PDB file of C-alpha atoms in Angstrom:
ATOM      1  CA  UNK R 727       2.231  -8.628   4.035  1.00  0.00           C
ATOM      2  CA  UNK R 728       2.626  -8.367   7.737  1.00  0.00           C
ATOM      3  CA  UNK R 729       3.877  -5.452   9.239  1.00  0.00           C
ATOM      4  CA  UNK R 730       5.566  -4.646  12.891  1.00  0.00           C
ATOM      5  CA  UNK R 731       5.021  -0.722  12.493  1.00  0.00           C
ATOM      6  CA  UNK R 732       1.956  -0.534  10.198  1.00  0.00           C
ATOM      7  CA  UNK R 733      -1.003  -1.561  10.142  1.00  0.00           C
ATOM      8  CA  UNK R 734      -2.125  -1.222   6.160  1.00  0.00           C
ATOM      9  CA  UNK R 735      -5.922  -2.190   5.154  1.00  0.00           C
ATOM     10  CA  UNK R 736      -7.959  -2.038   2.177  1.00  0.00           C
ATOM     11  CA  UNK R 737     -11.593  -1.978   1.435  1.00  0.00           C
ATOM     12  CA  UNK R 738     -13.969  -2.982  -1.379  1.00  0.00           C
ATOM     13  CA  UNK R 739     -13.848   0.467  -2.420  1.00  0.00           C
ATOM     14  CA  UNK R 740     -10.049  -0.066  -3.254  1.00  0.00           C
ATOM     15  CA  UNK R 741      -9.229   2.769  -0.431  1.00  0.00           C
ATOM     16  CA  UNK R 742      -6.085   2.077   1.212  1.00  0.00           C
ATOM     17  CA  UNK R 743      -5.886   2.807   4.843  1.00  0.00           C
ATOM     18  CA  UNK R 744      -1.906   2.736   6.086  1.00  0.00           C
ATOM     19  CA  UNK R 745      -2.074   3.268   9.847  1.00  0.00           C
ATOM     20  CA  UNK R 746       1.320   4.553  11.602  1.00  0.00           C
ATOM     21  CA  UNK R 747       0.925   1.618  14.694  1.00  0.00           C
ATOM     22  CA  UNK R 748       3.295   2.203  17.644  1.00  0.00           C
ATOM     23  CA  UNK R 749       0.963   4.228  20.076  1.00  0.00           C
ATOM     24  CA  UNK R 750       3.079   3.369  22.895  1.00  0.00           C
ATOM     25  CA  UNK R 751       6.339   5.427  21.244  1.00  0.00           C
ATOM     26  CA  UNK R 752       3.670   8.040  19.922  1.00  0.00           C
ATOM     27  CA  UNK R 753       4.538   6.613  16.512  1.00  0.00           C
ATOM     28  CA  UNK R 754       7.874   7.897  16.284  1.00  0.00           C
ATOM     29  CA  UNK R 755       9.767   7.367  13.242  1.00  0.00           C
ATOM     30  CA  UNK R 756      12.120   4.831  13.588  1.00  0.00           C
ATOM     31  CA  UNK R 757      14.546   2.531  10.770  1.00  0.00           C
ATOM     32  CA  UNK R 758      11.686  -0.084  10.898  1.00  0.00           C
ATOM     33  CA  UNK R 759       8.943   2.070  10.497  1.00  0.00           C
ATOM     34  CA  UNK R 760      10.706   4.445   7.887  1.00  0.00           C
ATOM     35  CA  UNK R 761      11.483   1.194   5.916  1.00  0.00           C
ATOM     36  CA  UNK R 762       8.135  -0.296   6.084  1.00  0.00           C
ATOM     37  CA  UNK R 763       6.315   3.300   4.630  1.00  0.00           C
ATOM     38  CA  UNK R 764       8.774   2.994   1.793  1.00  0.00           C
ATOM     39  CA  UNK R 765       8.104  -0.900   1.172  1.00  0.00           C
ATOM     40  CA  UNK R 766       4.162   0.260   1.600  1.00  0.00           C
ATOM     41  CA  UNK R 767       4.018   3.110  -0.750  1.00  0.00           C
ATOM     42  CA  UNK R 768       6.188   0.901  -3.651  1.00  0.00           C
ATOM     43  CA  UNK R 769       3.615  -2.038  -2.887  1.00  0.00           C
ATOM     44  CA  UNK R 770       0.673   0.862  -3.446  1.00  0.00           C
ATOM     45  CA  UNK R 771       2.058   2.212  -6.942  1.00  0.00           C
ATOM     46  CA  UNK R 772       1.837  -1.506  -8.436  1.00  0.00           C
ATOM     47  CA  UNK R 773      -1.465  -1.624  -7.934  1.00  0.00           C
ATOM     48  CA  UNK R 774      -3.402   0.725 -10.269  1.00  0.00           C
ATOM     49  CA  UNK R 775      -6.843  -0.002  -9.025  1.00  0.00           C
ATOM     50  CA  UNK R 776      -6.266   1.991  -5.503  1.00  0.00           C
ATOM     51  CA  UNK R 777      -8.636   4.841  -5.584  1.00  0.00           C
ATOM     52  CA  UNK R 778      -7.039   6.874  -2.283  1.00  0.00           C
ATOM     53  CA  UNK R 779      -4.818   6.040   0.545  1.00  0.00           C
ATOM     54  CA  UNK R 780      -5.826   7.305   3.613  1.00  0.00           C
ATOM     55  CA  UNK R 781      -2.222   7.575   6.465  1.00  0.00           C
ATOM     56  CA  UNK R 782      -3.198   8.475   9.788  1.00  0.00           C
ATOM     57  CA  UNK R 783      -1.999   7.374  13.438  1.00  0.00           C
ATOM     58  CA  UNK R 784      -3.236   5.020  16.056  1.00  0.00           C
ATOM     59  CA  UNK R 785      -3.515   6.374  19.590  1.00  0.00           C
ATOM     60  CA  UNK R 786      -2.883   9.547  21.126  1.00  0.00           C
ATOM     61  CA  UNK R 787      -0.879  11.403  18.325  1.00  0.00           C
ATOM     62  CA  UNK R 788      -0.299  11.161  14.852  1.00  0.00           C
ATOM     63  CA  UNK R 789       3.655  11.555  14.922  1.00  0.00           C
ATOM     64  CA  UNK R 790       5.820  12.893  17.214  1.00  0.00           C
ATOM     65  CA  UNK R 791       8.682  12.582  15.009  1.00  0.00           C
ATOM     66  CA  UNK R 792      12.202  10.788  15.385  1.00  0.00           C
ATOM     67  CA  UNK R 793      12.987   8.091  17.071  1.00  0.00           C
ATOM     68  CA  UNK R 794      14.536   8.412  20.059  1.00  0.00           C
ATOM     69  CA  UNK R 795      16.234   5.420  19.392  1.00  0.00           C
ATOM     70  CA  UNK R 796      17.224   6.162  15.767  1.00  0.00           C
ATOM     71  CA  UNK R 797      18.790   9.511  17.383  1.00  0.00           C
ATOM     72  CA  UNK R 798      21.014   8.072  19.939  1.00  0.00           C
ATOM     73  CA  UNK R 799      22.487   6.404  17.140  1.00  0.00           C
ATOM     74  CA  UNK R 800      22.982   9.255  14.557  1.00  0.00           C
ATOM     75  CA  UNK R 801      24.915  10.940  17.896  1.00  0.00           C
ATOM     76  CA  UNK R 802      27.755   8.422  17.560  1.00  0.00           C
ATOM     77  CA  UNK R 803      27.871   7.812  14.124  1.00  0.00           C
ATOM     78  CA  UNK R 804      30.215   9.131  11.717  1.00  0.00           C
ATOM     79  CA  UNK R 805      29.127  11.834   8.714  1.00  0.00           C
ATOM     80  CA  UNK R 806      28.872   8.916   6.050  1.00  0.00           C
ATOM     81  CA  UNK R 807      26.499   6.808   8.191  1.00  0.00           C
ATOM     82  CA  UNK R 808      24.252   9.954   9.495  1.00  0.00           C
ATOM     83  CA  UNK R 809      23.839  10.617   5.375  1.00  0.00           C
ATOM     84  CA  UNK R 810      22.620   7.581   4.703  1.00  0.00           C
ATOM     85  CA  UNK R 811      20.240   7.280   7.489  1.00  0.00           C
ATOM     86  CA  UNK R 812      19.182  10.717   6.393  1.00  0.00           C
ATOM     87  CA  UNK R 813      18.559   9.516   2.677  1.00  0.00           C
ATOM     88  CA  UNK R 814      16.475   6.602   3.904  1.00  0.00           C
ATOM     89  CA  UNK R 815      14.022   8.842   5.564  1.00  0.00           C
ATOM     90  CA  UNK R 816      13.958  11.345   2.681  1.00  0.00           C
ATOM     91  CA  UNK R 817      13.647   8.579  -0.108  1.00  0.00           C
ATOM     92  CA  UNK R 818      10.545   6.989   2.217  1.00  0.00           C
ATOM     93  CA  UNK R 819       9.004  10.999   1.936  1.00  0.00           C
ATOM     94  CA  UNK R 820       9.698  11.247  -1.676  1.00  0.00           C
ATOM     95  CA  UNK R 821       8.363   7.430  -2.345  1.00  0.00           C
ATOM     96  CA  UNK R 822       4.958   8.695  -0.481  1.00  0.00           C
ATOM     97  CA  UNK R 823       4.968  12.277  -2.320  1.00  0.00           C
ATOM     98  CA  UNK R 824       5.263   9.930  -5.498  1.00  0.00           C
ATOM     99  CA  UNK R 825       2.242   7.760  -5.181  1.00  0.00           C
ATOM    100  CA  UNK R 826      -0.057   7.744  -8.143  1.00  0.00           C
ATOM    101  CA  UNK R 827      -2.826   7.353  -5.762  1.00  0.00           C
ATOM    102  CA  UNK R 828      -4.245  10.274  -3.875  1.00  0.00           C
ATOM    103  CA  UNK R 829      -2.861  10.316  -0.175  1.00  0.00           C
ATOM    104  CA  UNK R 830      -5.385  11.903   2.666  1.00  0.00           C
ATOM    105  CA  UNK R 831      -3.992  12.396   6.189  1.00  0.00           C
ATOM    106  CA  UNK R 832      -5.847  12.748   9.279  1.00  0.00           C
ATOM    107  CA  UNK R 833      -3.589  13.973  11.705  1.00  0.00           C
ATOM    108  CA  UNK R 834      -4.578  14.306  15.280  1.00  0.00           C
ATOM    109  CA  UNK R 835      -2.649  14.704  18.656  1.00  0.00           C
ATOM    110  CA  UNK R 836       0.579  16.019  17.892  1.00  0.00           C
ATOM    111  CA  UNK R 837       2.768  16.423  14.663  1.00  0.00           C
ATOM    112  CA  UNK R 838       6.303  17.220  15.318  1.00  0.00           C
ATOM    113  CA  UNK R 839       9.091  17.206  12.975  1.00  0.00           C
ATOM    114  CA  UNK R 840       9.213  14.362  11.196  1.00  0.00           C
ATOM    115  CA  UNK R 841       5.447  14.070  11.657  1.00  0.00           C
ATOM    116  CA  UNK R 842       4.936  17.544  10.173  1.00  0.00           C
ATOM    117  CA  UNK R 843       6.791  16.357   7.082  1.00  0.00           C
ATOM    118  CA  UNK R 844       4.345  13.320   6.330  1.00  0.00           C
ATOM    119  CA  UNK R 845       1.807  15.642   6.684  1.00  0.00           C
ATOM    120  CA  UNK R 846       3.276  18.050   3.841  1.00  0.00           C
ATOM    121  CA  UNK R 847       3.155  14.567   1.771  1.00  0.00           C
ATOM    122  CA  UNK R 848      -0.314  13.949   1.897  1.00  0.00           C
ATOM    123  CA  UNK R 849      -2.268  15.497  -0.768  1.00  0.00           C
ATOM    124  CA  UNK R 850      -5.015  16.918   1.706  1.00  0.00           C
ATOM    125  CA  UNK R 851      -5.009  16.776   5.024  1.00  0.00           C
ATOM    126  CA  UNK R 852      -7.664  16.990   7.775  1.00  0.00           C
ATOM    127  CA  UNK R 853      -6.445  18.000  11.271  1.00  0.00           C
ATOM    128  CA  UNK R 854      -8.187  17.327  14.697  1.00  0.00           C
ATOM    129  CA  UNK R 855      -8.723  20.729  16.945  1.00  0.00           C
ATOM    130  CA  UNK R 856      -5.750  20.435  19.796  1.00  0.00           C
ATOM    131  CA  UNK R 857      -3.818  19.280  17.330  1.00  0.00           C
ATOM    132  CA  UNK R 858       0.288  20.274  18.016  1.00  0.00           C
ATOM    133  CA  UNK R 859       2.369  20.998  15.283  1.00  0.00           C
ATOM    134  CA  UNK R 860       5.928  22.074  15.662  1.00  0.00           C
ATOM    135  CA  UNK R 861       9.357  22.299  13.425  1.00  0.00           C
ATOM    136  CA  UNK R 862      11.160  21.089  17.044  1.00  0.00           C
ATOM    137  CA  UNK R 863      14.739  20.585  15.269  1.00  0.00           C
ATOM    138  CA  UNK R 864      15.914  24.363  16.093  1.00  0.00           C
ATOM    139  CA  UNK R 865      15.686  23.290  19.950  1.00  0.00           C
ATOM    140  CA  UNK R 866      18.263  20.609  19.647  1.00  0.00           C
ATOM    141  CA  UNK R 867      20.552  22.831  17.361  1.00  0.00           C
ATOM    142  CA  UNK R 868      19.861  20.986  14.241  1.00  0.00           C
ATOM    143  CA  UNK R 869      17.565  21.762  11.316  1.00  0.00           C
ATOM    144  CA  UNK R 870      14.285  20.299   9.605  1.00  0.00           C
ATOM    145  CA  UNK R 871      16.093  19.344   6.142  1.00  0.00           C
ATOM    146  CA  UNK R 872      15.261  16.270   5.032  1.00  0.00           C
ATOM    147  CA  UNK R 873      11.162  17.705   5.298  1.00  0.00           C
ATOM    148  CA  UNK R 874      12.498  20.005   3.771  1.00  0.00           C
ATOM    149  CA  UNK R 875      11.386  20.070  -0.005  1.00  0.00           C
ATOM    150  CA  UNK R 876       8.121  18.574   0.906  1.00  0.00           C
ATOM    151  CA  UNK R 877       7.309  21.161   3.378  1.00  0.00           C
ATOM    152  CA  UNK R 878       8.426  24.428   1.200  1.00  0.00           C
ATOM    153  CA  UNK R 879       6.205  23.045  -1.481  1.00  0.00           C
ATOM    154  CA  UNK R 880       3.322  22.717   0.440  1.00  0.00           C
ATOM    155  CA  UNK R 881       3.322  25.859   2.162  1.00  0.00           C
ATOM    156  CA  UNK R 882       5.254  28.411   0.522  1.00  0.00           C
ATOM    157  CA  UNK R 883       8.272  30.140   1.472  1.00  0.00           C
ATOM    158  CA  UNK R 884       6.722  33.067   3.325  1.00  0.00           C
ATOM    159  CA  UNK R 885       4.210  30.803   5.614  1.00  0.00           C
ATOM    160  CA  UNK R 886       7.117  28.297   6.139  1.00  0.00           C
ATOM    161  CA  UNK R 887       9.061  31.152   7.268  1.00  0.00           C
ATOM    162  CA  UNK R 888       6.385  31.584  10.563  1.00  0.00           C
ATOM    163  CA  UNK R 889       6.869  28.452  11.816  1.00  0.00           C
ATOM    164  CA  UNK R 890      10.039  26.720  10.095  1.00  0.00           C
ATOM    165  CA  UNK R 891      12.955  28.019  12.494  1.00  0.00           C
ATOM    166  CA  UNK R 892      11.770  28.870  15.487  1.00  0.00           C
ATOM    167  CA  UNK R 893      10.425  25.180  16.891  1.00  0.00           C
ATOM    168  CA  UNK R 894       7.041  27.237  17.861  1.00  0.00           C
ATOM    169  CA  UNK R 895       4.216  25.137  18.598  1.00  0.00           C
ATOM    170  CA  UNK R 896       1.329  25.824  16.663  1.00  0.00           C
ATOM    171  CA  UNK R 897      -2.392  24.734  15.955  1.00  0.00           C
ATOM    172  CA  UNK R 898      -4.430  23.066  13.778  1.00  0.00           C
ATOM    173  CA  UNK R 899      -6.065  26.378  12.689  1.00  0.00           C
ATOM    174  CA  UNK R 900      -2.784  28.366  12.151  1.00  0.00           C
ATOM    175  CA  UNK R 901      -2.005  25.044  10.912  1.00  0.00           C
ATOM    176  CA  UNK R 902      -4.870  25.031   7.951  1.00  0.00           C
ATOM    177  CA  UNK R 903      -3.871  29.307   7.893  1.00  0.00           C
ATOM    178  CA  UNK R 904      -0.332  28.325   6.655  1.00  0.00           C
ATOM    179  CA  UNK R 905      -1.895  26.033   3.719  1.00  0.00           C
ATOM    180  CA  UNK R 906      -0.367  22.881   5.971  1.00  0.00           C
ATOM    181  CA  UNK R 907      -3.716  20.996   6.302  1.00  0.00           C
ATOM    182  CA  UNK R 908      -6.604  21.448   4.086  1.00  0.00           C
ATOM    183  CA  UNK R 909      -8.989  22.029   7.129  1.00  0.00           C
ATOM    184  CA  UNK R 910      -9.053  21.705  11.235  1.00  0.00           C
ATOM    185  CA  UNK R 911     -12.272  20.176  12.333  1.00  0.00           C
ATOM    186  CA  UNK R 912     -14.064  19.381  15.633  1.00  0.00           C
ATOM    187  CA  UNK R 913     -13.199  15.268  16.783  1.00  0.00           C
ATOM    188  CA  UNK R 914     -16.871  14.380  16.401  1.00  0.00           C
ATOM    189  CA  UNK R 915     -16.642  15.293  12.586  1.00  0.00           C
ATOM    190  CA  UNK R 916     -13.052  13.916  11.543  1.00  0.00           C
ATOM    191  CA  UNK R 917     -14.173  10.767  10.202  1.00  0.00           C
ATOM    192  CA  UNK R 918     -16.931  12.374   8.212  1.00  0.00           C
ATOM    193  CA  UNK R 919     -14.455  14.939   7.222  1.00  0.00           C
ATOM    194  CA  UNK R 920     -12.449  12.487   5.862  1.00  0.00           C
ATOM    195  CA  UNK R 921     -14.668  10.465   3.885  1.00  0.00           C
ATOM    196  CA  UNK R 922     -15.565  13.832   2.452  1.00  0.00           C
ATOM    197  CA  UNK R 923     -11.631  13.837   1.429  1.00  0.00           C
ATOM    198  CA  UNK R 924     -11.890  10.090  -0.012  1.00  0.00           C
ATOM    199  CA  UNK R 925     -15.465  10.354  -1.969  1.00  0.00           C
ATOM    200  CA  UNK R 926     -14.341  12.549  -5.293  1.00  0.00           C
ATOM    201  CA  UNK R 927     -11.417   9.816  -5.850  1.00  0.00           C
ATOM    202  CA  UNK R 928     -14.309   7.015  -6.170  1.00  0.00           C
ATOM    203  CA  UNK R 929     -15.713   8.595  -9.377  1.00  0.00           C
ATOM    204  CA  UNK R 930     -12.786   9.638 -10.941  1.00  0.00           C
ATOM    205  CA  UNK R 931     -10.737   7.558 -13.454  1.00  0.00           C
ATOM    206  CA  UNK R 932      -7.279   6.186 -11.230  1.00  0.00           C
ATOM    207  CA  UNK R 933      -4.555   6.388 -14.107  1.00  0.00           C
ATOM    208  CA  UNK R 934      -6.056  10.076 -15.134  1.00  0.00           C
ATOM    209  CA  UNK R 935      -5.491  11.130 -11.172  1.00  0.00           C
ATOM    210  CA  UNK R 936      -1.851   9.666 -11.443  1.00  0.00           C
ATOM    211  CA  UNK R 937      -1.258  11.519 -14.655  1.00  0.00           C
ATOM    212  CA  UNK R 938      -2.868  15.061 -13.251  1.00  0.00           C
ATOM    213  CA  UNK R 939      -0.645  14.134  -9.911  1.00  0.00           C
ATOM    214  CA  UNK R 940       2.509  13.917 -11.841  1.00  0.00           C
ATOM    215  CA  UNK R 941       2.028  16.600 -14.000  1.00  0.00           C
ATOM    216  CA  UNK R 942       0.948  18.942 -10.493  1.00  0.00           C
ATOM    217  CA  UNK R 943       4.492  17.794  -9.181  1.00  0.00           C
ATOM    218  CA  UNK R 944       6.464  18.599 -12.333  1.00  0.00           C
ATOM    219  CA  UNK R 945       4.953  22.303 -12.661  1.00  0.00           C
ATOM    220  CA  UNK R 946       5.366  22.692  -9.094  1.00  0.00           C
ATOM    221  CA  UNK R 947       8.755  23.485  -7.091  1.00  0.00           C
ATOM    222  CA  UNK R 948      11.647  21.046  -8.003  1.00  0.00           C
ATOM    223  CA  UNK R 949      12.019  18.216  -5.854  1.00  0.00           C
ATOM    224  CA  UNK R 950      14.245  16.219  -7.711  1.00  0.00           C
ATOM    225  CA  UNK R 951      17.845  13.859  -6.605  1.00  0.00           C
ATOM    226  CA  UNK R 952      19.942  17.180  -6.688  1.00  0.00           C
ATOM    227  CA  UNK R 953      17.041  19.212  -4.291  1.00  0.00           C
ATOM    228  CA  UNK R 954      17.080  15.747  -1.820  1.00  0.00           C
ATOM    229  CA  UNK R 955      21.231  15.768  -1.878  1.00  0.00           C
ATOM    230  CA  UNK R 956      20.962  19.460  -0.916  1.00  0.00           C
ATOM    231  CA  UNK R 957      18.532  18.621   2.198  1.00  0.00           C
ATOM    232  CA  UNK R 958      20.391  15.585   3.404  1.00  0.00           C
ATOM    233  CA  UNK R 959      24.311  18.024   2.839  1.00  0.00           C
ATOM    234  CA  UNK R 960      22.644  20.250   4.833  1.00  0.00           C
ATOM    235  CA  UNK R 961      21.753  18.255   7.852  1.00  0.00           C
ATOM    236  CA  UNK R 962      24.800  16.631   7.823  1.00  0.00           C
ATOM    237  CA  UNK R 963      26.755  20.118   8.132  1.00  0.00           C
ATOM    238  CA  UNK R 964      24.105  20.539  11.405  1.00  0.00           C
ATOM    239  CA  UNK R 965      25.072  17.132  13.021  1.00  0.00           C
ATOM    240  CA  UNK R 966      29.126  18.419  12.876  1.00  0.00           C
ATOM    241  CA  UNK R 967      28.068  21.841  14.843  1.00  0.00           C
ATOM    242  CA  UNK R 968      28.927  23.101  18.833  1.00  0.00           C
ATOM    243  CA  UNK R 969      25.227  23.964  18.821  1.00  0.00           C
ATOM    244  CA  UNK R 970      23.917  20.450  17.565  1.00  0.00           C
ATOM    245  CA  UNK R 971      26.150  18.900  20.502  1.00  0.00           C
ATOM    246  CA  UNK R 972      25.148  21.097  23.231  1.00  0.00           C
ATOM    247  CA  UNK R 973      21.588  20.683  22.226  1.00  0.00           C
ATOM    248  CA  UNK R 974      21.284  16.680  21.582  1.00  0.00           C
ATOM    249  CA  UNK R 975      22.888  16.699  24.967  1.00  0.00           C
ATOM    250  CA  UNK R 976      20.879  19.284  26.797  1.00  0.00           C
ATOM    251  CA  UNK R 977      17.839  16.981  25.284  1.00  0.00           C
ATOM    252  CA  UNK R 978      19.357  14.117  26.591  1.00  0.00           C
ATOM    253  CA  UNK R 979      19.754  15.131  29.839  1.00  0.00           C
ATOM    254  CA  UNK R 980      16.568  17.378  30.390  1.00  0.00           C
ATOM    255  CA  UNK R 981      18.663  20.352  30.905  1.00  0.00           C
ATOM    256  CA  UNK R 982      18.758  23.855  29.410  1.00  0.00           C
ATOM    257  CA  UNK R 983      21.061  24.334  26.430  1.00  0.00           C
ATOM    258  CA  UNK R 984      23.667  27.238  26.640  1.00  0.00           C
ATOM    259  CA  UNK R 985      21.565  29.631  24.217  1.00  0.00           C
ATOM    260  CA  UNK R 986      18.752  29.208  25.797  1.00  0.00           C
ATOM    261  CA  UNK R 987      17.588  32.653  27.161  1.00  0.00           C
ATOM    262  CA  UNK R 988      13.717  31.129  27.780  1.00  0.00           C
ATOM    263  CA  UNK R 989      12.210  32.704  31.368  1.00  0.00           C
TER     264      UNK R 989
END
């Protein structure tokens, strides 16, 4: 299946590699892209014989999050349409948490918002060194919600807490501290690093990994329709404050929002 965002390959190993692919927009999420990951990862769980999927970025950065397309048009749009743009990019995180196969990131470059979240997907995740990670919503007076779920259950409550409000950018070491990546390694070794990830999937039995996967989710915190309503609600109520206006606007124009009391 040809793809305009992705670039999705798979070896005689039956490892998956699903490649975000729009270096010149620092693979920013946009409708297309979010649509294609959630066509990919529906495409993946038919097949029973993929061993791992590999999801990593081409170019400079990994993801730099939303659009800036896709925002300009959640700024004029009414509360109905913002919630269902906000479901399609939390029902493409939930179809990738989902896959029976075991996901591996490799993250390099620069993770930010919606970037961070894919990360929390992945099962393990390797991280570059120099690697920027950052919760950036809180700038713009909005709030990471739809990453929400994902992101709690990866790290915890108390290391989310660090890093989950305050739109600080942090490293791939503080990064692998807060339980976000699995490890932060030198760019020489990533690809080694990674194949280190991928090798224990290639002995393993693929429909016992699914099962243990599913049963991992189900004992761990509730992510569930009524846990994804909650996140989207919530960003929704953001979208309709003074402080989400001020700050899409201050964005917009490369000026300093009104709270602001930086320098």
């Amino acid at each position: 299946m040809r793809h305009e965002t992705l670039e999705v390959t798979r070896d005689a190993r039956d490892v998956v590699s699903v490649t975000l692919n729009r270096p010149e927009k620092r693979n920013a999420l946009s409708a297309r892209m979010i649509a294609e990951l959630t066509d990919v990862a529906a495409a993946l769980n038919a097949r029973p014989d993929t061993r791992a999927v590999v999801l990593r970025g081409a170019g400079k950065v990994f993801c730099a999050g939303g659009d800036l397309s896709w925002m300009m048009a959640q700024i004029e749009a009414d509360r109905d349409t913002r919630m269902a743009e906000a479901r399609k990019l939390a029902m493409m995180l939930h179809a990738l948490n989902t896959l029976r196969a075991p996901l591996i990131g490799l993250v390099h470059g620069v993770a930010m918002g919606g970037g961070v979240g894919m990360a929390a997907v992945c099962d393990s995740v390797v991280a570059i060194e120099g690697t920027r990670f950052a919760f950036t919503e809180t700038r713009l007076g909005l709030i990471p919600a739809t990453i929400s779920p994902y992101v709690l259950a990866r790290m915890g409550e108390g290391a989310a807490r660090r890093v989950f409000m305050s739109s600080r950018v942090f490293g791939a070491n503080e990064a692998a501290q807060l339980g976000l990546v699995s490890r932060s390694v030198p760019p020489e070794e990533a690809e080694a690093a990674l194949a280190k990830e991928v090798a224990p999937y290639l002995d393993v039995a693929p429909g016992a990994v699914g099962r243990a996967k599913a049963l991992a989710r189900a004992l761990g915190p509730r992510i569930d329709e009524e846990t994804i309503d909650l996140s989207i609600r919530a960003l929704a109520d953001a979208w309709e404050t003074d402080e989400a206006r001020d700050g899409v606007a201050a964005f917009l124009d490369k000026s300093t929002p009104p709270w602001s009391r930086d320098g």
